[in-house]
Every structure is written in structure tokens, then in C-alpha cells.
Coordinates of C-alpha atoms and ligand atoms in Angstrom, one line a residue:
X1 CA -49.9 174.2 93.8
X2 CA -51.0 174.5 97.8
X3 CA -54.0 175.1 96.8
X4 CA -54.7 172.4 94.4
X5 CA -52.7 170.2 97.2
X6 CA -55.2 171.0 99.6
X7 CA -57.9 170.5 97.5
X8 CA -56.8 167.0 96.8
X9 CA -56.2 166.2 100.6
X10 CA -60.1 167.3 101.0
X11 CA -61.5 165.1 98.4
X12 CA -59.5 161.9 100.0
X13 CA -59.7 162.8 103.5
X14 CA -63.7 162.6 102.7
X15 CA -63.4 159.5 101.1
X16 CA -61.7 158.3 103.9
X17 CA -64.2 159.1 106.2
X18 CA -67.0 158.0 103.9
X19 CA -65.4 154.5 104.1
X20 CA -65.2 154.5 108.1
X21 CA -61.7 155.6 108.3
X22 CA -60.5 158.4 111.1
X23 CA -57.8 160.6 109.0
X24 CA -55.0 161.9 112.2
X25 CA -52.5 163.1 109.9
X26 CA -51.8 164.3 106.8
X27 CA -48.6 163.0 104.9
X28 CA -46.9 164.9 101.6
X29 CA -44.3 163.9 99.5
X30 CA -43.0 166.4 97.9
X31 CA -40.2 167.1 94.7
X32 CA -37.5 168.8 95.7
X33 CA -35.3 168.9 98.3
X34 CA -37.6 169.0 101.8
X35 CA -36.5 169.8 105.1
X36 CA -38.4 167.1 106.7
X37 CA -38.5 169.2 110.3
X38 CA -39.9 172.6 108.7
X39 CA -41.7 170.9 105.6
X40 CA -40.1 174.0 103.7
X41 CA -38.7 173.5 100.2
X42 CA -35.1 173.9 100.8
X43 CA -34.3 173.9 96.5
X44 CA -35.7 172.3 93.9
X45 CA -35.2 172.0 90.0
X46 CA -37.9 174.1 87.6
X47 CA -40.1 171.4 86.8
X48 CA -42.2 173.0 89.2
X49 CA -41.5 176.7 88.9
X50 CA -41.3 178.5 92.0
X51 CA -41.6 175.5 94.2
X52 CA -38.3 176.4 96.3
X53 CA -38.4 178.3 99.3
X54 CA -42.2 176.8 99.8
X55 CA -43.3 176.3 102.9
X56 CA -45.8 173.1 102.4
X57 CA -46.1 172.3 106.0
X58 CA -47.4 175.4 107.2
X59 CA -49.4 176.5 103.7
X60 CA -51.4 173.3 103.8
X61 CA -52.1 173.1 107.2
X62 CA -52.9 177.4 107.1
X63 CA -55.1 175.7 104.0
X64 CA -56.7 172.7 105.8
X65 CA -57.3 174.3 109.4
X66 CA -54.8 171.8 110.8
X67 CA -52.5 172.1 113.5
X68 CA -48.8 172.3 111.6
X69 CA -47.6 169.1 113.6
X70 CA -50.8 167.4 112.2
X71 CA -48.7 168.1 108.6
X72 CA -45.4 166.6 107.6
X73 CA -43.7 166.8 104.5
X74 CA -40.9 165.1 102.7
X75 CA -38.8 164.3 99.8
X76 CA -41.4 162.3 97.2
X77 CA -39.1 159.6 97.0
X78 CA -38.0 159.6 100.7
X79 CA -42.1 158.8 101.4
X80 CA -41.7 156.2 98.4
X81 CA -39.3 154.4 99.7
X82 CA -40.9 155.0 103.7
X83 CA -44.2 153.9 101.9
X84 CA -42.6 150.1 100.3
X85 CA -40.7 149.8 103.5
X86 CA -43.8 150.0 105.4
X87 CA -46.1 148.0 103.7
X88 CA -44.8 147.7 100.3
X89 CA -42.2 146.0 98.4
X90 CA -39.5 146.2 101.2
X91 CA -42.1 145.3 103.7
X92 CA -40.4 143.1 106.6
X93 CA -36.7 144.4 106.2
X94 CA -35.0 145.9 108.3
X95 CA -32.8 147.8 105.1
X96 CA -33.9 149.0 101.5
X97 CA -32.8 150.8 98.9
X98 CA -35.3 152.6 96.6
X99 CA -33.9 154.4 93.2
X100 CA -36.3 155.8 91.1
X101 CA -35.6 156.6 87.6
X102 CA -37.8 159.4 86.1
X103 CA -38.0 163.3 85.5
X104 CA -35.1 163.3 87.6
X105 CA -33.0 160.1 89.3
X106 CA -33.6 160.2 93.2
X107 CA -33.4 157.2 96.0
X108 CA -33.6 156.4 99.6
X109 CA -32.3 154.4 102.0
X110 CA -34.2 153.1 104.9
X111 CA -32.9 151.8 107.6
X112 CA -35.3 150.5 110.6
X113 CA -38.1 151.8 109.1
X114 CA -36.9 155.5 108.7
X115 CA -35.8 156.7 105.5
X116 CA -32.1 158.2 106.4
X117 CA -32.5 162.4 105.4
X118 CA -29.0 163.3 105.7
X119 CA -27.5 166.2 107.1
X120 CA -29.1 168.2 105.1
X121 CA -32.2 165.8 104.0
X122 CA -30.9 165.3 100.4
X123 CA -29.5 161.4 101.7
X124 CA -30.3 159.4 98.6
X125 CA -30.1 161.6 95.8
X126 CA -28.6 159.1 94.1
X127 CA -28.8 161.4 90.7
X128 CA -26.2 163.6 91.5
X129 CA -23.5 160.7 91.6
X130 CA -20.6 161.5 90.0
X131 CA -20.9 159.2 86.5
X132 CA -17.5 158.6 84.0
X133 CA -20.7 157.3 81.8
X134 CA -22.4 160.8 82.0
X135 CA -19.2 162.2 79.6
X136 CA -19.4 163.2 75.6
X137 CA -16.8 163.8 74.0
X138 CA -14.7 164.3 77.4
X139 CA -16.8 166.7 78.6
X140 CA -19.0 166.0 81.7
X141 CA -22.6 166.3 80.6
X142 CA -24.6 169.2 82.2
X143 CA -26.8 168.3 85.3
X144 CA -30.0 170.2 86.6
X145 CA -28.7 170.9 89.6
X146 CA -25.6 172.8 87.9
X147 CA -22.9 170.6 88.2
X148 CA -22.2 168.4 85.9
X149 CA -21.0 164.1 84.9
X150 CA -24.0 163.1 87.7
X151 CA -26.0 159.9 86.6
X152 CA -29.1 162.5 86.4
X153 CA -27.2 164.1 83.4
X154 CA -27.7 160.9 81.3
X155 CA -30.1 158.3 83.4
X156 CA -32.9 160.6 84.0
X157 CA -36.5 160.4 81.2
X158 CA -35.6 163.6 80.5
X159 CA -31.7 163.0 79.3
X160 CA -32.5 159.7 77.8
X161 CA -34.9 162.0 75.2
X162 CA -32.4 164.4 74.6
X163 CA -29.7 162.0 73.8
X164 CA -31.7 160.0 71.6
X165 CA -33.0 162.8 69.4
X166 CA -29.6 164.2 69.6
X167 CA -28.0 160.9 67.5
X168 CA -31.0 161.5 65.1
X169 CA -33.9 159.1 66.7
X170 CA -37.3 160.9 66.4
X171 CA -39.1 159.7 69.8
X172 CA -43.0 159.3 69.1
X173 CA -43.1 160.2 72.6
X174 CA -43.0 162.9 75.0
X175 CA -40.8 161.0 77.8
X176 CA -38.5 157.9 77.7
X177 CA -40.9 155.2 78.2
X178 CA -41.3 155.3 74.1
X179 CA -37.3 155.0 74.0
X180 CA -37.4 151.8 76.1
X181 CA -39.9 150.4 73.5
X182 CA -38.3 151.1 71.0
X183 CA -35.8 149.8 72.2
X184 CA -37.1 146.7 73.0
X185 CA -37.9 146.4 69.2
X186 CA -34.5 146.7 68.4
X187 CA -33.9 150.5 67.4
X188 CA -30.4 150.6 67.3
X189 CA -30.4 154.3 68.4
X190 CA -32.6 153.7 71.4
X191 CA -30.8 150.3 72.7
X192 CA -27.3 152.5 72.2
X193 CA -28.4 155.2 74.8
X194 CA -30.5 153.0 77.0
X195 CA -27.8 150.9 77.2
X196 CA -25.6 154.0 78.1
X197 CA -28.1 155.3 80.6
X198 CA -28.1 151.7 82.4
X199 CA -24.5 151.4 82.6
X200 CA -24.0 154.3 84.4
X201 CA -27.1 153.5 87.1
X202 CA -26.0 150.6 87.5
X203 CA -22.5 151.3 88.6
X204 CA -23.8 154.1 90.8
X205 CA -26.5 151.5 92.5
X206 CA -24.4 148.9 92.7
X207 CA -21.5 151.3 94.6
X208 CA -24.6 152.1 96.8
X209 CA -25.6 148.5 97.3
X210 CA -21.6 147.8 98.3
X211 CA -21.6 150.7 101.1
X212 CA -25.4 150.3 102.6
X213 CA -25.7 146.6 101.9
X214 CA -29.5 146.3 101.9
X215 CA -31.5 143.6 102.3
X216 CA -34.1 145.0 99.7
X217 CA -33.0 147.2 96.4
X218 CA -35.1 147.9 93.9
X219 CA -36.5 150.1 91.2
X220 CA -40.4 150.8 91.1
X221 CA -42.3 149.2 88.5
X222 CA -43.2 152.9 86.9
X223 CA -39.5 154.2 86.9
X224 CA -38.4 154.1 82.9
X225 CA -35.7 152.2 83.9
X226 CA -36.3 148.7 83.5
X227 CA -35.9 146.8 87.0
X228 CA -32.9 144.6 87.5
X229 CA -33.6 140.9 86.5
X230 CA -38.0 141.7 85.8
X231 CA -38.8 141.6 88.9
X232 CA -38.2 144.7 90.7
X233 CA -35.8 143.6 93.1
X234 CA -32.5 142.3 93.4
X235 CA -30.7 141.4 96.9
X236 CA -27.2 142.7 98.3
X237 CA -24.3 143.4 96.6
X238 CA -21.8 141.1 95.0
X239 CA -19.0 140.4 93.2
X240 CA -17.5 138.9 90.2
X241 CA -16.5 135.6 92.2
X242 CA -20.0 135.6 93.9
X243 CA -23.3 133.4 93.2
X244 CA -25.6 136.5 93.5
X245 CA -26.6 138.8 90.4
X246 CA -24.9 141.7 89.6
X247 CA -25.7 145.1 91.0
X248 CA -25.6 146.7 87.8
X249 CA -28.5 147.2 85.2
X250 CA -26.1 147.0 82.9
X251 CA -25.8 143.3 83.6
X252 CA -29.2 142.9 84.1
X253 CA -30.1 144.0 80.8
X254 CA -28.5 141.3 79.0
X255 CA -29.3 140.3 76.2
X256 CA -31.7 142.8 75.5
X257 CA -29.5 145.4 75.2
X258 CA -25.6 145.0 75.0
X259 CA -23.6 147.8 76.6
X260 CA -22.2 150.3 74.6
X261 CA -22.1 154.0 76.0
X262 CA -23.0 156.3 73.2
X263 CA -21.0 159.0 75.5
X264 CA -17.4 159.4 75.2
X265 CA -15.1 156.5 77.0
X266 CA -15.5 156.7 80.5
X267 CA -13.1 158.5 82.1
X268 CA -9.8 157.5 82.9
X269 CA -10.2 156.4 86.5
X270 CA -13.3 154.3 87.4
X271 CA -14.6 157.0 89.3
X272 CA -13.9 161.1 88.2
X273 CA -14.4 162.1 92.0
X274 CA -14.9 162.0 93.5
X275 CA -39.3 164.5 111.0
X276 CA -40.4 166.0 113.0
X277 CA -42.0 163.8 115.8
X278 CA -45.2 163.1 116.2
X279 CA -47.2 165.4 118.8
X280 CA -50.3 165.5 120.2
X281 CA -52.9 166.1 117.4
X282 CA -56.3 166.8 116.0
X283 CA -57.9 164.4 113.3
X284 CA -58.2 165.9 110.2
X285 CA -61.7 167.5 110.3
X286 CA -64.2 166.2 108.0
X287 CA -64.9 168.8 105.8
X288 CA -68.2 170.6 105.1
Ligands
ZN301 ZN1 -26.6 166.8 89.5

């Protein structure tokens, strides 16, 4: 995977440079759980097998002749959300909020333009939010990361599959973005767990969107889960008595897709529980 990574960086770093542009540094964002002062791998789940306990700081810049502090890495979705902040959809506030739906269900949280890590730079992972939606049959649904009742468990592409196939839907697809069409064409199955899926990432962005209170929260445009209200972004929390939308998806989907958890009731209570600095540094060398 270094390899191939550094392969990659190569090709653009020349494009860069065939286009006028001086390349200083070299960015990654990485799956799994980064410490963003090492660039190691601190865990990560199997969709890349192997990937924990990698050291992609020092392996690329071992692999590109680079200084190490010319080389940082990070969560993928803490350099998303860095990225919109930055110059993207967040551009100009001083808070966002980024959740990304997809293999997995991670987030972000930038505050003055740096993305906040955490103790131990898993801040955001909005997946592993403990869910009463992520229940069937009052059992907590089985997580990636090996606990269990997180919003990953049912909100992730991956979950929204399983349960579909599960209640007898045959996805034409190999992810969820099928599900969400067929949804959208009124497959009863699909709009059941969709509508599941929402409800639970909605309550757990919305409790988010009550503690942090961004100015900016939104869902990329190529999550599979549809962005509050169409247009990617939705501002603040609220409540019932107040003139701002909802923060839940659940809301927003309306009428598309009415509510109805395929999972077992939600639990009885609302809630079951619970960079390194820059240094001096070398461009990246243009490559032979
Ligand atoms: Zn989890």
C-alpha cells in the first residue's frame, strides 16, 4: 500500500511541477485511526488488511527521499473535513462539522481551522456513538470495532447492505448507493432500512450539533447518506420550538422516506449509555 502511495504521490508531485507549482509538503489522509504526531496507524478495521501498526509517515518519506517532517499523516476524514474548512464547503467558519457516511461512519470537528484529534486522535468518530436505533430484536447490533449498538452498526454502506438483504431485498449492487435508489423508487424494503439508518445518524449528529454548535455541518455529496435538506449543509442546532431545521436526517428525509426503524424499538432510555508542526523543510524533489 506504501508503495503504491508513493507511487501516486510521484505521478502528482510531477504534475504539479509540470504545471509551475513548487510541491513543500506532502499530505495523507489515511483510514484508520492516525496518530497525527507519528503518522503511525494506531488501529484500523480489515478493510485494509494489515494497515494497523503502519508507520506511513516515515515509510513514505523512507519511499520518497523526504525529510519525515516534510510528511504528515492523518485520519482520511480528519483531512476531509481540514480540506472543506480550508477552502471547501466550510470555507470562512470559524466551526464545522463533517460526517461522512460510507464503508464506515467517521466525522470531524474543526474548530479555527484545525480539525480537533482528541486525546487519542480518534475525536470525531462519530460511528462508534452509542445508537438505541442500532438494536434488533433487543440486542445491540455488532460493530467493527467490537463493541456493539454504535451508529456504524446500522448507518454505515456496509450495514445498510446487510440489513437490506437480510429482510429479503436482493441489492443489484455491491454498496448502498443502489439501496438509496431503490429507495428513492419506493422499495418498501430499502425506504424501511434507510429510514432506520437515518434515524439513528441523525439523532447522533444532531446530539453533536447540540454540544459543538457549528456554524457549518454537513455530509459530503459522495457519502450514501443523503445530505440534510439537498443541499449538503444545514446550520446549528435546534429545537422543536425553534425556526431552524431539524438536526436529524430523519427529519430531513421527509417525505421521501417516513421513519420506521426496521430494528427492534429503541431502547428504553433515549440514550443506552452511555500535528505535528511544521519545520524547516525540503520541497518535494522533482522526480527523475
Ligand atoms: Zn463501533
Amino acid at each position: 500500500m506504501l508503495d503504491a502511495t508513493a507511487r501516486l504521490i510521484a505521478v502528482l508531485t510531477e504534475r504539479a511541477y509540470a504545471g509551475g507549482i513548487t510541491v513543500e509538503r506532502v499530505g495523507v489522509g489515511s483510514a484508520g485511526v492516525i496518530d497525527a504526531l507519528s503518522g503511525d496507524v494506531i488501529s484500523a478495521t480489515d478493510a485494509i488488511l494489515g494497515w494497523a501498526g503502519t508507520a506511513v509517515t516515515t515509510g513514505l518519506a523512507e519511499r520518497l527521499d523526504l525529510p519525515p517532517s516534510s510528511v504528515q499523516a492523518v485520519n482520511d476524514v480528519h483531512a476531509h473535513a481540514l480540506g472543506e474548512a480550508w477552502t471547501g464547503a466550510a470555507a470562512g467558519t470559524a466551526s464545522s462539522l463533517l460526517v461522512a457516511f460510507g464503508t464506515g461512519v467517521g466525522g470531524s470537528y474543526v474548530l479555527e481551522g484545525r480539525p480537533v484529534l482528541g486525546h487519542r486522535h480518534v475525536g470525531g468518530h462519530v460511528g462508534h456513538f452509542a445508537s438505541p436505533y442500532a438494536y434488533r430484536n433487543g440486542q445491540p447490533l455488532t460493530c467493527v470495532c467490537g463493541g456493539s449498538g454504535h451508529v456504524e452498526a446500522i448507518a454505515s454502506g456496509p450495514a445498510i447492505a446487510e440489513a437490506y438483504q437480510r429482510l429479503g431485498g436482493q441489492a443489484p449492487g455491491p454498496d448502498a448507493r443502489s439501496i438509496f435508489a431503490l429507495a428513492a423508487h419506493g422499495d418498501a424494503i430499502a425506504i424501511k432500512v434507510i429510514s432506520a439508518a437515518a434515524a439513528a445518524a441523525g439523532q447522533a449528529v444532531g446530539g453533536l450539533a447540540n454540544i459543538l454548535d457549528p456554524k457549518s455541518s454537513w455530509s459530503p455529496a459522495g457519502s450514501q447518506m443523503p445530505a440534510p435538506h439537498g443541499g449538503g449543509r444545514w446550520n446549528g442546532p435546534c429545537g422543536p420550538n425553534s425556526s431552524r431545521p431539524s438536526p436529524t436526517f430523519q427529519c430531513c428525509l421527509q417525505p421521501w422516506v417516513t421513519p420506521q426503524p426496521w430494528s427492534a424499538q429503541p431502547a428504553s432510555s433515549s440514550l443506552q449509555q452511555s500535528s505535528s508542526k511544521g519545520t524547516d523543510h525540503d520541497p518535494v524533489p522533482r522526480r527523475p
